[in-house]
Coordinates of C-alpha atoms and ligand atoms in Angstrom, one line a residue:
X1 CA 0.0 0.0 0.0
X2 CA 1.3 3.3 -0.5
X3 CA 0.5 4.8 2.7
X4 CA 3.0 7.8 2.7
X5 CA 1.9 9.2 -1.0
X6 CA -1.3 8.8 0.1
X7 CA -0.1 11.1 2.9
X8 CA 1.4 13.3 1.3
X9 CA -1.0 14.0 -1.6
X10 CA -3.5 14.7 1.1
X11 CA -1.6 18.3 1.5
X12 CA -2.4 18.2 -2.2
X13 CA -5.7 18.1 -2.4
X14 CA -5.7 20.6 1.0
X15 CA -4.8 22.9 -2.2
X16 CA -6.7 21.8 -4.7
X17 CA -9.8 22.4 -2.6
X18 CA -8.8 25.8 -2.0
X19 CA -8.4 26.9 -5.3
X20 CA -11.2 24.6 -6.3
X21 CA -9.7 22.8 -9.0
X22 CA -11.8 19.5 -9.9
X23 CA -11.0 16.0 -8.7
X24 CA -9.9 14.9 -12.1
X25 CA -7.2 17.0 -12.2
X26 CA -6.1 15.7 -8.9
X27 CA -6.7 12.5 -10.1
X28 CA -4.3 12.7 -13.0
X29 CA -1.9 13.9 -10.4
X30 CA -2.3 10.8 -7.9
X31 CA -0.5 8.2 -9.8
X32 CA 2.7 7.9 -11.1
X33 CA 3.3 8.0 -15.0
X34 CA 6.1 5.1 -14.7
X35 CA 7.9 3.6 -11.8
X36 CA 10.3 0.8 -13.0
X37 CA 11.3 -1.7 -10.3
X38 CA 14.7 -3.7 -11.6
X39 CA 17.3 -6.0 -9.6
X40 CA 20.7 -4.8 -9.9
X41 CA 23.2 -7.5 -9.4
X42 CA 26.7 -6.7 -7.7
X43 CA 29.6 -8.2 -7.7
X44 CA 31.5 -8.0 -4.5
X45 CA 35.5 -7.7 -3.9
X46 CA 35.5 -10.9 -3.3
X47 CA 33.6 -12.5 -6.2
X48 CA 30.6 -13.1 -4.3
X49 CA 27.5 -11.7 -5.7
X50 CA 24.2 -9.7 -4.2
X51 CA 21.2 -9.1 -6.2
X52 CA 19.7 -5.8 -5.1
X53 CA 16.1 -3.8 -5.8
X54 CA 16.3 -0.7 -7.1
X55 CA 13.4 1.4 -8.3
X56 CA 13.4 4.9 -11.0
X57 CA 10.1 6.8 -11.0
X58 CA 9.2 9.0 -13.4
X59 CA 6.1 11.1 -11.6
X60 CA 4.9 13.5 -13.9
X61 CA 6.7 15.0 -16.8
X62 CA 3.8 17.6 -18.1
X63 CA 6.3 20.6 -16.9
X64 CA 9.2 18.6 -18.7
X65 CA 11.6 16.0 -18.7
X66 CA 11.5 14.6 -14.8
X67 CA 14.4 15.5 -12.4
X68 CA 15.2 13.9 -9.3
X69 CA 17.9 12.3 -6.9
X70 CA 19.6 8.7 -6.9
X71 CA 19.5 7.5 -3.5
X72 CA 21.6 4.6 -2.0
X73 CA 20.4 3.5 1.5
X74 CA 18.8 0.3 3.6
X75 CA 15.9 2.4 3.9
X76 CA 14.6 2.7 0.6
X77 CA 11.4 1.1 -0.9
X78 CA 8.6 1.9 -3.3
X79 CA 6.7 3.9 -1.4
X80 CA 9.5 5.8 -0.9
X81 CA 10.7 6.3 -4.3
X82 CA 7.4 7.6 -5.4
X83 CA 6.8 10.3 -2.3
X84 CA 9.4 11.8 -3.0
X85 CA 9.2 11.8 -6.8
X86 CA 5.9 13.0 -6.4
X87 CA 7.7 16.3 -4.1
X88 CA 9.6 16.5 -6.9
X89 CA 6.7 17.1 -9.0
X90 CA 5.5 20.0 -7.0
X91 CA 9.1 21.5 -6.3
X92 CA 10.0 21.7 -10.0
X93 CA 6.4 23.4 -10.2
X94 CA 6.9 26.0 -7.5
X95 CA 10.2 27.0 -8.4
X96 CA 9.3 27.8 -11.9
X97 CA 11.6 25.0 -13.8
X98 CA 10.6 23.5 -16.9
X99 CA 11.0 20.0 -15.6
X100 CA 8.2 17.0 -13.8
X101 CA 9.2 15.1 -11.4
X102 CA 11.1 11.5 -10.5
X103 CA 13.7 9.9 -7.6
X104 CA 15.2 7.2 -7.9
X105 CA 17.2 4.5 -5.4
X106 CA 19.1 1.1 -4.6
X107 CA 18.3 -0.6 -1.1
X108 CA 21.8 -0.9 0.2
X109 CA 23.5 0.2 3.2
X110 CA 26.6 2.6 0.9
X111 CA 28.6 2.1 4.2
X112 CA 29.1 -1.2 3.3
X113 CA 30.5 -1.4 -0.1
X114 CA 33.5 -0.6 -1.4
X115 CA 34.8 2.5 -3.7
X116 CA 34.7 -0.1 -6.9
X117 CA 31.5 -1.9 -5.2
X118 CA 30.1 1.6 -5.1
X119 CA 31.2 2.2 -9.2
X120 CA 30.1 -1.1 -10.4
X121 CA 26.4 -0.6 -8.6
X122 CA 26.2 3.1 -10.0
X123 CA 27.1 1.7 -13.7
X124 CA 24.7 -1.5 -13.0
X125 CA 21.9 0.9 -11.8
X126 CA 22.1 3.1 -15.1
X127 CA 22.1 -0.2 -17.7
X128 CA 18.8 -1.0 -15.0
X129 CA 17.0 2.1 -15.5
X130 CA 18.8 3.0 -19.5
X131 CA 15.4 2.9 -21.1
X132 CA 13.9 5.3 -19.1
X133 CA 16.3 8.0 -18.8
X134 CA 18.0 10.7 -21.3
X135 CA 18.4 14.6 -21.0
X136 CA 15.4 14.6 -22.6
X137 CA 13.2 12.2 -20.6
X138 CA 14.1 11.7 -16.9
X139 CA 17.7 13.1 -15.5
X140 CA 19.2 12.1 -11.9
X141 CA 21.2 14.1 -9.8
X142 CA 22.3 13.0 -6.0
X143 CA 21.1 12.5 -3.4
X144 CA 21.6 10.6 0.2
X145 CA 24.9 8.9 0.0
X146 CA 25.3 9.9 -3.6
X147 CA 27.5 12.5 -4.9
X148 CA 29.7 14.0 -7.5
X149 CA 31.8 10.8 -7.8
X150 CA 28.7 8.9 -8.6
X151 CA 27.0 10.7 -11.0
X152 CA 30.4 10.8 -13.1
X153 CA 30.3 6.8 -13.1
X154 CA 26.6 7.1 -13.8
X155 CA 26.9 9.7 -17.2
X156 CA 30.0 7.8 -18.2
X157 CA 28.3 4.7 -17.9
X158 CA 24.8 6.3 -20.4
X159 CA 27.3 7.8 -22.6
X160 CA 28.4 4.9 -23.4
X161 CA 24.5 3.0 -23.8
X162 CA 23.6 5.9 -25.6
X163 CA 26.7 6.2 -28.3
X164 CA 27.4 9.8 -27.8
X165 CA 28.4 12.2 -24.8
X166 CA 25.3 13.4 -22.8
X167 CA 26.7 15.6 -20.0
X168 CA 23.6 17.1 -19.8
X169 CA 21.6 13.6 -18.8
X170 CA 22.5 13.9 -15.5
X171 CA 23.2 16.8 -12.7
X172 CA 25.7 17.3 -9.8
X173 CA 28.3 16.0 -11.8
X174 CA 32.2 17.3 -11.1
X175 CA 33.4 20.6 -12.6
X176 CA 35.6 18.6 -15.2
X177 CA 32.3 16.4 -16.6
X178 CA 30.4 19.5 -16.9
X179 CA 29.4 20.3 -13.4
X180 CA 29.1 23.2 -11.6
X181 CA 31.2 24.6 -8.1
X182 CA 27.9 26.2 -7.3
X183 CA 26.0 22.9 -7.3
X184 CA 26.7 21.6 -3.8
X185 CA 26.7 24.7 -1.7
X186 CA 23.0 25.8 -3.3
X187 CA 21.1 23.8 -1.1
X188 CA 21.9 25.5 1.7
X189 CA 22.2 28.9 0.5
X190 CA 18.9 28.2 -1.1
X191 CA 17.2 27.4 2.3
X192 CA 19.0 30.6 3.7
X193 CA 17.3 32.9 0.9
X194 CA 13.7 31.1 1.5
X195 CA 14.1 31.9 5.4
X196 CA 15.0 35.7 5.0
X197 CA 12.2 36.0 2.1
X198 CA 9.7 34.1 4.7
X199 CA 10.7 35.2 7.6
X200 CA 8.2 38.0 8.5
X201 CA 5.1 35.3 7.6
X202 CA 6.9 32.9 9.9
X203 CA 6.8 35.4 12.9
X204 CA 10.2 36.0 13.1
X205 CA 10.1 39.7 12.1
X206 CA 11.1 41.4 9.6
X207 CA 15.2 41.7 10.4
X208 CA 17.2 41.0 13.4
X209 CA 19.4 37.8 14.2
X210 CA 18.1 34.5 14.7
X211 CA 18.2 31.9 16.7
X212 CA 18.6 28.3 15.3
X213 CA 19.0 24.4 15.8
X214 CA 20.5 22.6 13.2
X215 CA 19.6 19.1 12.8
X216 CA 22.1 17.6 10.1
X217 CA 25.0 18.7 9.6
X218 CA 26.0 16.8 6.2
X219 CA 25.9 18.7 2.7
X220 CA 22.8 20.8 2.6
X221 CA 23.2 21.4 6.4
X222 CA 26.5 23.1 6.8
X223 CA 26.0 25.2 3.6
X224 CA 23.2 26.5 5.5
X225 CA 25.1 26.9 8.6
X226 CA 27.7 29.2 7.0
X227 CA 24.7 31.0 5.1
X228 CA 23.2 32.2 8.2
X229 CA 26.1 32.2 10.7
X230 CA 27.7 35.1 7.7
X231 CA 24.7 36.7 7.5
X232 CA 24.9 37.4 11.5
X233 CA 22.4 34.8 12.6
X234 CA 23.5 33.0 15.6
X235 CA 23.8 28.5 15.7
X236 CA 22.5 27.5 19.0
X237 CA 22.1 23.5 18.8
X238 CA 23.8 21.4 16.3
X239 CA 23.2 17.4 15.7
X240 CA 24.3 14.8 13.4
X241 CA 23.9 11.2 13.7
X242 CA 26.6 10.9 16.6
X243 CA 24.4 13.4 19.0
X244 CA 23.9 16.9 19.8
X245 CA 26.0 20.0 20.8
X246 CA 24.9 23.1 21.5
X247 CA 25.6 26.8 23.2
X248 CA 23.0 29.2 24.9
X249 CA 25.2 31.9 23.5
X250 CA 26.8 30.2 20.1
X251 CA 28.5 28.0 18.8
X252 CA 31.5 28.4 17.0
X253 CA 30.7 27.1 13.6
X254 CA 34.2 27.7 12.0
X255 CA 35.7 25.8 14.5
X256 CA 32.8 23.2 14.9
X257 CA 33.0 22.4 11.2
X258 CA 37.2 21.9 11.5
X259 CA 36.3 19.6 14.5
X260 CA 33.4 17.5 12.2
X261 CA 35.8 17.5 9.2
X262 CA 39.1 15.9 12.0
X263 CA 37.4 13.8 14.3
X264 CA 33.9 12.9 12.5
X265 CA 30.7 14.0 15.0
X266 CA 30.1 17.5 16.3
X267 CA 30.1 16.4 19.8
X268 CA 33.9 16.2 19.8
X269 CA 33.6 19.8 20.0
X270 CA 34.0 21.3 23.3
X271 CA 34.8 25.0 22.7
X272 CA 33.1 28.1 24.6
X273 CA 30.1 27.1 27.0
X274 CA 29.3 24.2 24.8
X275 CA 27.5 21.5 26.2
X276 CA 27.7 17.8 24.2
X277 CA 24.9 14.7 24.7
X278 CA 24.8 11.6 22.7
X279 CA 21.2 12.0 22.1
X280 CA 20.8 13.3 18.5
X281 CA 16.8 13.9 19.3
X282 CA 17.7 16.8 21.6
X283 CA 18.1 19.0 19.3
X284 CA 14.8 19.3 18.5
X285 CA 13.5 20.5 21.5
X286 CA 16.1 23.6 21.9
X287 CA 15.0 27.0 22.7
X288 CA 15.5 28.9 19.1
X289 CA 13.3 30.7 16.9
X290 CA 14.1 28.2 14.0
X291 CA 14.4 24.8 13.7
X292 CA 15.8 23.8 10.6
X293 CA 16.0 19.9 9.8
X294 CA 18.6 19.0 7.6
X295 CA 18.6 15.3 8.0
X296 CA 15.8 13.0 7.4
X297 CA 12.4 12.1 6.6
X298 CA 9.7 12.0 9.1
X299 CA 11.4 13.4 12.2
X300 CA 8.3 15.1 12.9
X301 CA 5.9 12.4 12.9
X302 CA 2.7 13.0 15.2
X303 CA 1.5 15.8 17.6
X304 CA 3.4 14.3 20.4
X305 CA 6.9 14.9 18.6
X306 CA 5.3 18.2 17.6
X307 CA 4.1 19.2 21.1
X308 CA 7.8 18.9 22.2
X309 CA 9.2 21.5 20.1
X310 CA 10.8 24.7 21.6
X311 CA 10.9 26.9 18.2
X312 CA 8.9 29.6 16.7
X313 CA 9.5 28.3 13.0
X314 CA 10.7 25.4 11.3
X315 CA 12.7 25.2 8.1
X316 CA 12.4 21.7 6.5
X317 CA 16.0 21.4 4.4
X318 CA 15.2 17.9 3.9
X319 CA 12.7 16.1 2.4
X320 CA 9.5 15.8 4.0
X321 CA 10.8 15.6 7.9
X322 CA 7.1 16.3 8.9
X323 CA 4.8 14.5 8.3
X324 CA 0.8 15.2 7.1
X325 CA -0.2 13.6 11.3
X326 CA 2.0 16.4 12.8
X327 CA 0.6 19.1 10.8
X328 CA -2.8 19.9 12.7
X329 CA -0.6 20.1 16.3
X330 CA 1.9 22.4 14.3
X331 CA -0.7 25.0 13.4
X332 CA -1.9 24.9 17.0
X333 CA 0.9 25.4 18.6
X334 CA 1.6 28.8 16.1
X335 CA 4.7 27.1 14.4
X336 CA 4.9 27.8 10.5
X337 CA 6.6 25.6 8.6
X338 CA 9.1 27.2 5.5
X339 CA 7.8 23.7 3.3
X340 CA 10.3 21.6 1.7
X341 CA 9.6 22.3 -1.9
X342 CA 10.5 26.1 -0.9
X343 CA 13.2 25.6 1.5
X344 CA 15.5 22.8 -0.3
X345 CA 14.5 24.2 -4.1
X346 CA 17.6 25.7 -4.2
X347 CA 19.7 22.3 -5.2
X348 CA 17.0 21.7 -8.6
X349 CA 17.2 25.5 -9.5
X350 CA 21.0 24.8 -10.1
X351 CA 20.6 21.2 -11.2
X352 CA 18.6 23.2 -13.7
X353 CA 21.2 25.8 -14.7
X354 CA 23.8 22.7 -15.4
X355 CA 21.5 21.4 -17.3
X356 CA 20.9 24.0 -19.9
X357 CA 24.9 24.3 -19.6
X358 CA 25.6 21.0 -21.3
X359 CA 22.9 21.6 -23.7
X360 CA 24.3 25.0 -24.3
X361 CA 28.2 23.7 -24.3
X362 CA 28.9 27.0 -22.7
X363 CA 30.2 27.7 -18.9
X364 CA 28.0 29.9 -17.6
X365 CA 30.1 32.6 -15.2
X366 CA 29.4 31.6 -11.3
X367 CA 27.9 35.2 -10.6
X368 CA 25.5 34.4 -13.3
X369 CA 24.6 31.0 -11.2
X370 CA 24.0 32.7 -7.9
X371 CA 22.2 35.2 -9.6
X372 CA 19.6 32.9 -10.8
X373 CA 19.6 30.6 -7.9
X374 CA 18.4 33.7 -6.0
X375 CA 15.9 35.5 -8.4
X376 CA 14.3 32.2 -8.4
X377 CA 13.4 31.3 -5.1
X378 CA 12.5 35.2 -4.2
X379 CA 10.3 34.5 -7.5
X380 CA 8.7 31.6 -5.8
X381 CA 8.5 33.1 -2.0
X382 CA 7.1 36.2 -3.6
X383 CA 4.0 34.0 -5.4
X384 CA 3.5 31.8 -1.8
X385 CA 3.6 35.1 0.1
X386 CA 0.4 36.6 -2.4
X387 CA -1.2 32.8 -2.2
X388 CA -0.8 32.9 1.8
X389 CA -2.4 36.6 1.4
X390 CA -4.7 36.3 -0.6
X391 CA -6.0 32.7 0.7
X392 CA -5.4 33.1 4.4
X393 CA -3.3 30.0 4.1
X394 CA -0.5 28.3 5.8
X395 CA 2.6 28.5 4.1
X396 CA 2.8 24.5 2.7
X397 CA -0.5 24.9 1.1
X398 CA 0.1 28.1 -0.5
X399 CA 3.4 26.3 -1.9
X400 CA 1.1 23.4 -3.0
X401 CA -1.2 25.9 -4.5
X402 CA 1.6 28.1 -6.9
X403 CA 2.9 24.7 -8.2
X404 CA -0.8 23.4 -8.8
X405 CA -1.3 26.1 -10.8
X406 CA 1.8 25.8 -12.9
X407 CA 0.9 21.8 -13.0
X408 CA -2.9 22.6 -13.8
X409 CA -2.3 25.3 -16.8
X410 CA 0.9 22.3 -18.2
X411 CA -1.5 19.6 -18.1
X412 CA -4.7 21.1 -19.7
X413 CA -2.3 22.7 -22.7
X414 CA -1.2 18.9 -23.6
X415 CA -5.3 18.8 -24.2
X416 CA -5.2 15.3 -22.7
X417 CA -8.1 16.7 -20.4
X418 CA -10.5 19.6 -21.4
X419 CA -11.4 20.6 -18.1
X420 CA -9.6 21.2 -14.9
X421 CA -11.8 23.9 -13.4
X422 CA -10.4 27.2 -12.4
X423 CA -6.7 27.3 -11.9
Ligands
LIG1 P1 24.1 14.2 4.0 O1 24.2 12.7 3.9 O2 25.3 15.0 3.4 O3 23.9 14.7 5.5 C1 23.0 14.2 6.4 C2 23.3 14.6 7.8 O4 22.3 14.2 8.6 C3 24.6 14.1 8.3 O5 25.3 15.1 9.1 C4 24.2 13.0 9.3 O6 25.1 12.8 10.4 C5 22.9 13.6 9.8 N1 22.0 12.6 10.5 C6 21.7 11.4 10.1 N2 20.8 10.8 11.0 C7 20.6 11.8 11.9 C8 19.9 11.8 13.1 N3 19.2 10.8 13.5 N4 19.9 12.9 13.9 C9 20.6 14.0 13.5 N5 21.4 14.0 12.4 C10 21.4 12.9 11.6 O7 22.8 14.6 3.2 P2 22.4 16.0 2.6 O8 22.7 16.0 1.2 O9 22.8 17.1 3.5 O10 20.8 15.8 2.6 C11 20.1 16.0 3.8 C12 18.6 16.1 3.5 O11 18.4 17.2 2.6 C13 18.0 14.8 2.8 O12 16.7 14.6 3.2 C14 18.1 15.2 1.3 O13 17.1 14.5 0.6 C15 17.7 16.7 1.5 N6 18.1 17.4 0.3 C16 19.4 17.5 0.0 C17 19.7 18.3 -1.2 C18 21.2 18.4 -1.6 O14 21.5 19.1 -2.6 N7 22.1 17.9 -0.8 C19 18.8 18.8 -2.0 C20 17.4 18.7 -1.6 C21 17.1 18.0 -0.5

C-alpha cells in the first residue's frame, strides 16, 4: 500500500480544494506515470554476488523532462521512491523550472560497499533504469549517499548505452564532466534565501538575528550553517547522527566544522560554554526561533513529537521531515513551517542551470549562477507570500497551491483533459 503518498498527496488536495480545481485534475496527479522496479546485481570484492532492488520513477513530466535524486540507502522502498518523486513534481512546479518530477534508489547500506563496489552498482543501476532515462526524458542528480563521484560513473556509464556524450543527462556531476562549483553549496544557500524571504510570515520579524537548531550537519546542512552564521544569525544546537552539541550563546561554527571534518561528529567539540549529549533527538526541543531539519524524513511524525518543540518556526531542508499527522498540532501550537519544496528548491534550481549548460556547451560565469539561484526562489517566496495573502493559508498549502497552478495550466495545454476547473 502506498500509505505515505497517500499522505502526502492529502496536502495536495488541502490545495486543490482551496483553489477549487476538480478531482480529475487531482486524479491525474495521484499516480505515477512510470515507476520501474529492476534488480541490480553486484559483484563484490570478493567475487561473491548480491542481487539488489532498485526502483526509478518517473512522476509527472507535463512541466518537462523529470528530475530527481539517486538514493543509495537500507531504507529505501517503493513507497519511498514515489513520495518523493511526487515532491519532486510540485518543487520543480513552484520553483518555476521546466521540468516533472522523479527519484530514484538502490536498497543498500553505501557504508558497506567498497569505492569499486560503489562504481560497479552506479554503472549496473544506469544499464537498470537505461530505457527510461536521457536529458530529454528523466535526469538524476544525487542525493543521500550519492555525490559527484557517482554521477560521473553514472553519465560515463549512459554515454556509453547511448553512443554519444550526454553531459547534460545527469546533474551534480564534477566541474571537469560538466558540473558546476555552485552545485553543492546551493542547497543551503537556497534554504537561507527562503528563510529571510519568509521570515516575517513565519513570525520572526522582519530583520534582526536568529536563533537556530540545526539538525544535520551533512551537505545541505553546513551550507546553510555558513549562510546564516555570515549573514549574522546565531547556531544554538547542532546534531548529526553521533548526538547533539549546542551553546545558549553560540557555537563556533568555523571551529565546529574543523572539528566535524578531524574527528567525524560534532560532539567532539567542546569550545566556549558548549555542552555535548549523545542523544541526537535533543536538538529538536532547543530553545530557538528556528528549527531547521537537515537530516531525514519523518522526524516530525505526530502531535506528540510536535508538542515537544521549543521553536517559533521550522525550516524543512530535507525532504519531507514532517509528516501530514503532525501538521494539525503544528498550526496549533503557532509554528509555520518554511515547506520543503521552498526551502531545499535551491539544489533543482542549479541542477537546472547545469542542465541548460551542457545543452548550451557553454560555462556559464558563477555570478551568473547565484544570480539565478536567488531570483528564483524570491520569485517563488514572492508568489506563496500573495497565495498565503490572498487565501489566508499556511505556508505549505500556499506552496502546493503556486505549483498546482503551474501543473494545472501544463496539463490542460497537452489537451489530454479539457477541463480542470479554475486554476
Ligand atoms: P548528507 O548525507 O550529506 O547529510 C545528512 C546529515 O544528517 C549528516 O550530518 C548525518 O550525520 C545527519 N543525520 C543522520 N541521521 C541523523 C539523526 N538521527 N539525527 C541527527 N542528524 C542525523 O545529506 P544531505 O545532502 O545534506 O541531505 C540532507 C537532507 O536534505 C536529505 O533529506 C536530502 O534528501 C535533502 N536534500 C538535499 C539536497 C542536496 O542538494 N544535498 C537537495 C534537496 C534536499
Amino acid at each position: 500500500m502506498a500509505e505515505h503518498l497517500e499522505a502526502a498527496q492529502g496536502r495536495m488536495v488541502r490545495a486543490a480544494d482551496l483553489l477549487g480545481l476538480s478531482e480529475e485534475v487531482v486524479a491525474h496527479l495521484k499516480h505515477p506515470i512510470e515507476t520501474l522496479a529492476a534488480s541490480v546485481n553486484l559483484r563484490r570484492d570478493d567475487g561473491s554476488a548480491v542481487t539488489l532492488k532498485a526502483w526509478r520513477c518517473r512522476y509527472n513530466s507535463s512541466l518537462g523532462p523529470t528530475k530527481g535524486g539517486i538514493r543509495f540507502h537500507q531504507s529505501v522502498h517503493l513507497d519511498e521512491v514515489e513520495t518523493l518523486a511526487f515532491l519532486m513534481t510540485m518543487k520543480c512546479a513552484l520553483m518555476g523550472l521546466p521540468f516533472g518530477g522523479g527519484k530514484g534508489g538502490v536498497e543498500v547500506d553505501a557504508h558497506d560497499l567498497s569505492t569499486m563496489e560503489k562504481e560497479r552498482l552506479a554503472r549496473g543501476y544506469v544499464r537498470a533504469m537505461a530505457k527510461i532515462l536521457g536529458p530529454d526524458r528523466d535526469v538524476p542528480a544525487p542525493d543521500v549517499a550519492t555525490g559527484e563521484r557517482e554521477m560521473a560513473w553514472m553519465v560515463s556509464e549512459y554515454s556509453e548505452i547511448a553512443g554519444s556524450i550526454q553531459p547534460h543527462a545527469f546533474t551534480g556531476k564534477p566541474v571537469a564532466l560538466g558540473g558546476m562549483a555552485e552545485r553543492t553549496p546551493a542547497t543551503g544557500r537556497g534554504a537561507h534565501i527562503a528563510l529571510e524571504e519568509m521570515r516575517d510570515l513565519a513570525g520572526l520579524g522582519e530583520d534582526g538575528g536568529l536563533t537556530i537548531a540545526l539538525q544535520g550537519f551533512g551537505n545541505a546542512g553546513r551550507w546553510f550553517a555558513k549562510a546564516v552564521t555570515d549573514a549574522g544569525h546565531k547556531i544554538v544546537a547542532v546534531a548529526d547522527s553521533s548526538g547533539t552539541v549546542s551553546d545558549a550563546d553560540e557555537l563556533d561554527m568555523e571551529k565546529l566544522a574543523k572539528v566535524k571534518d578531524e574527528e567525524g561528529s560534532v560532539t567532539a567539540f567542546d569550545g566556549g560554554n558548549a555542552e555535548s549529549s549523545d542523544d541526537p533527538e535533543e536538538v529538536l526541543s532547543t530553545q530557538c526561533d528556528v528549527l531547521v531539519l537537515a537530516a531525514l524524513g519523518g522526524v516530525i511524525a505526530d502531535a506528540d513529537d510536535a508538542k515537544a518543540l521549543n521553536c517559533k518556526a521550522i525550516v524543512e531542508l530535507a525532504n519531507r521531515p514532517i509528516l501530514p499527522a503532525a501538521d494539525t498540532a503544528l498550526a496549533d501550537a503557532g509554528i509555520e513551517v518554511v515547506p520543503d519544496i521552498l526551502a531545499n528548491g535551491g539544489g533543482v534550481t542549479v541542477s537546472h542551470a547545469e542542465w541548460v549548460q551542457g545543452r548550451q556547451g557553454i560555462d556559464w560565469d558563477p555570478e551568473d549562477i547565484d544570480d539565478y539561484l536567488e531570483d528564483r526562489i524570491a520569485d517563488a517566496a514572492d508568489n506563496v507570500r500573495e497565495v498565503m495573502q490572498e487565501c489566508d493559508t499556511d505556508m505549505r498549502t500556499a506552496a502546493y497551491a503556486v505549483a498546482l497552478r503551474r501543473l494545472c495550466s501544463a496539463i490542460s495545454a497537452h489537451g489530454t483533459r479539457a477541463d480542470f476547473g479554475k486554476s
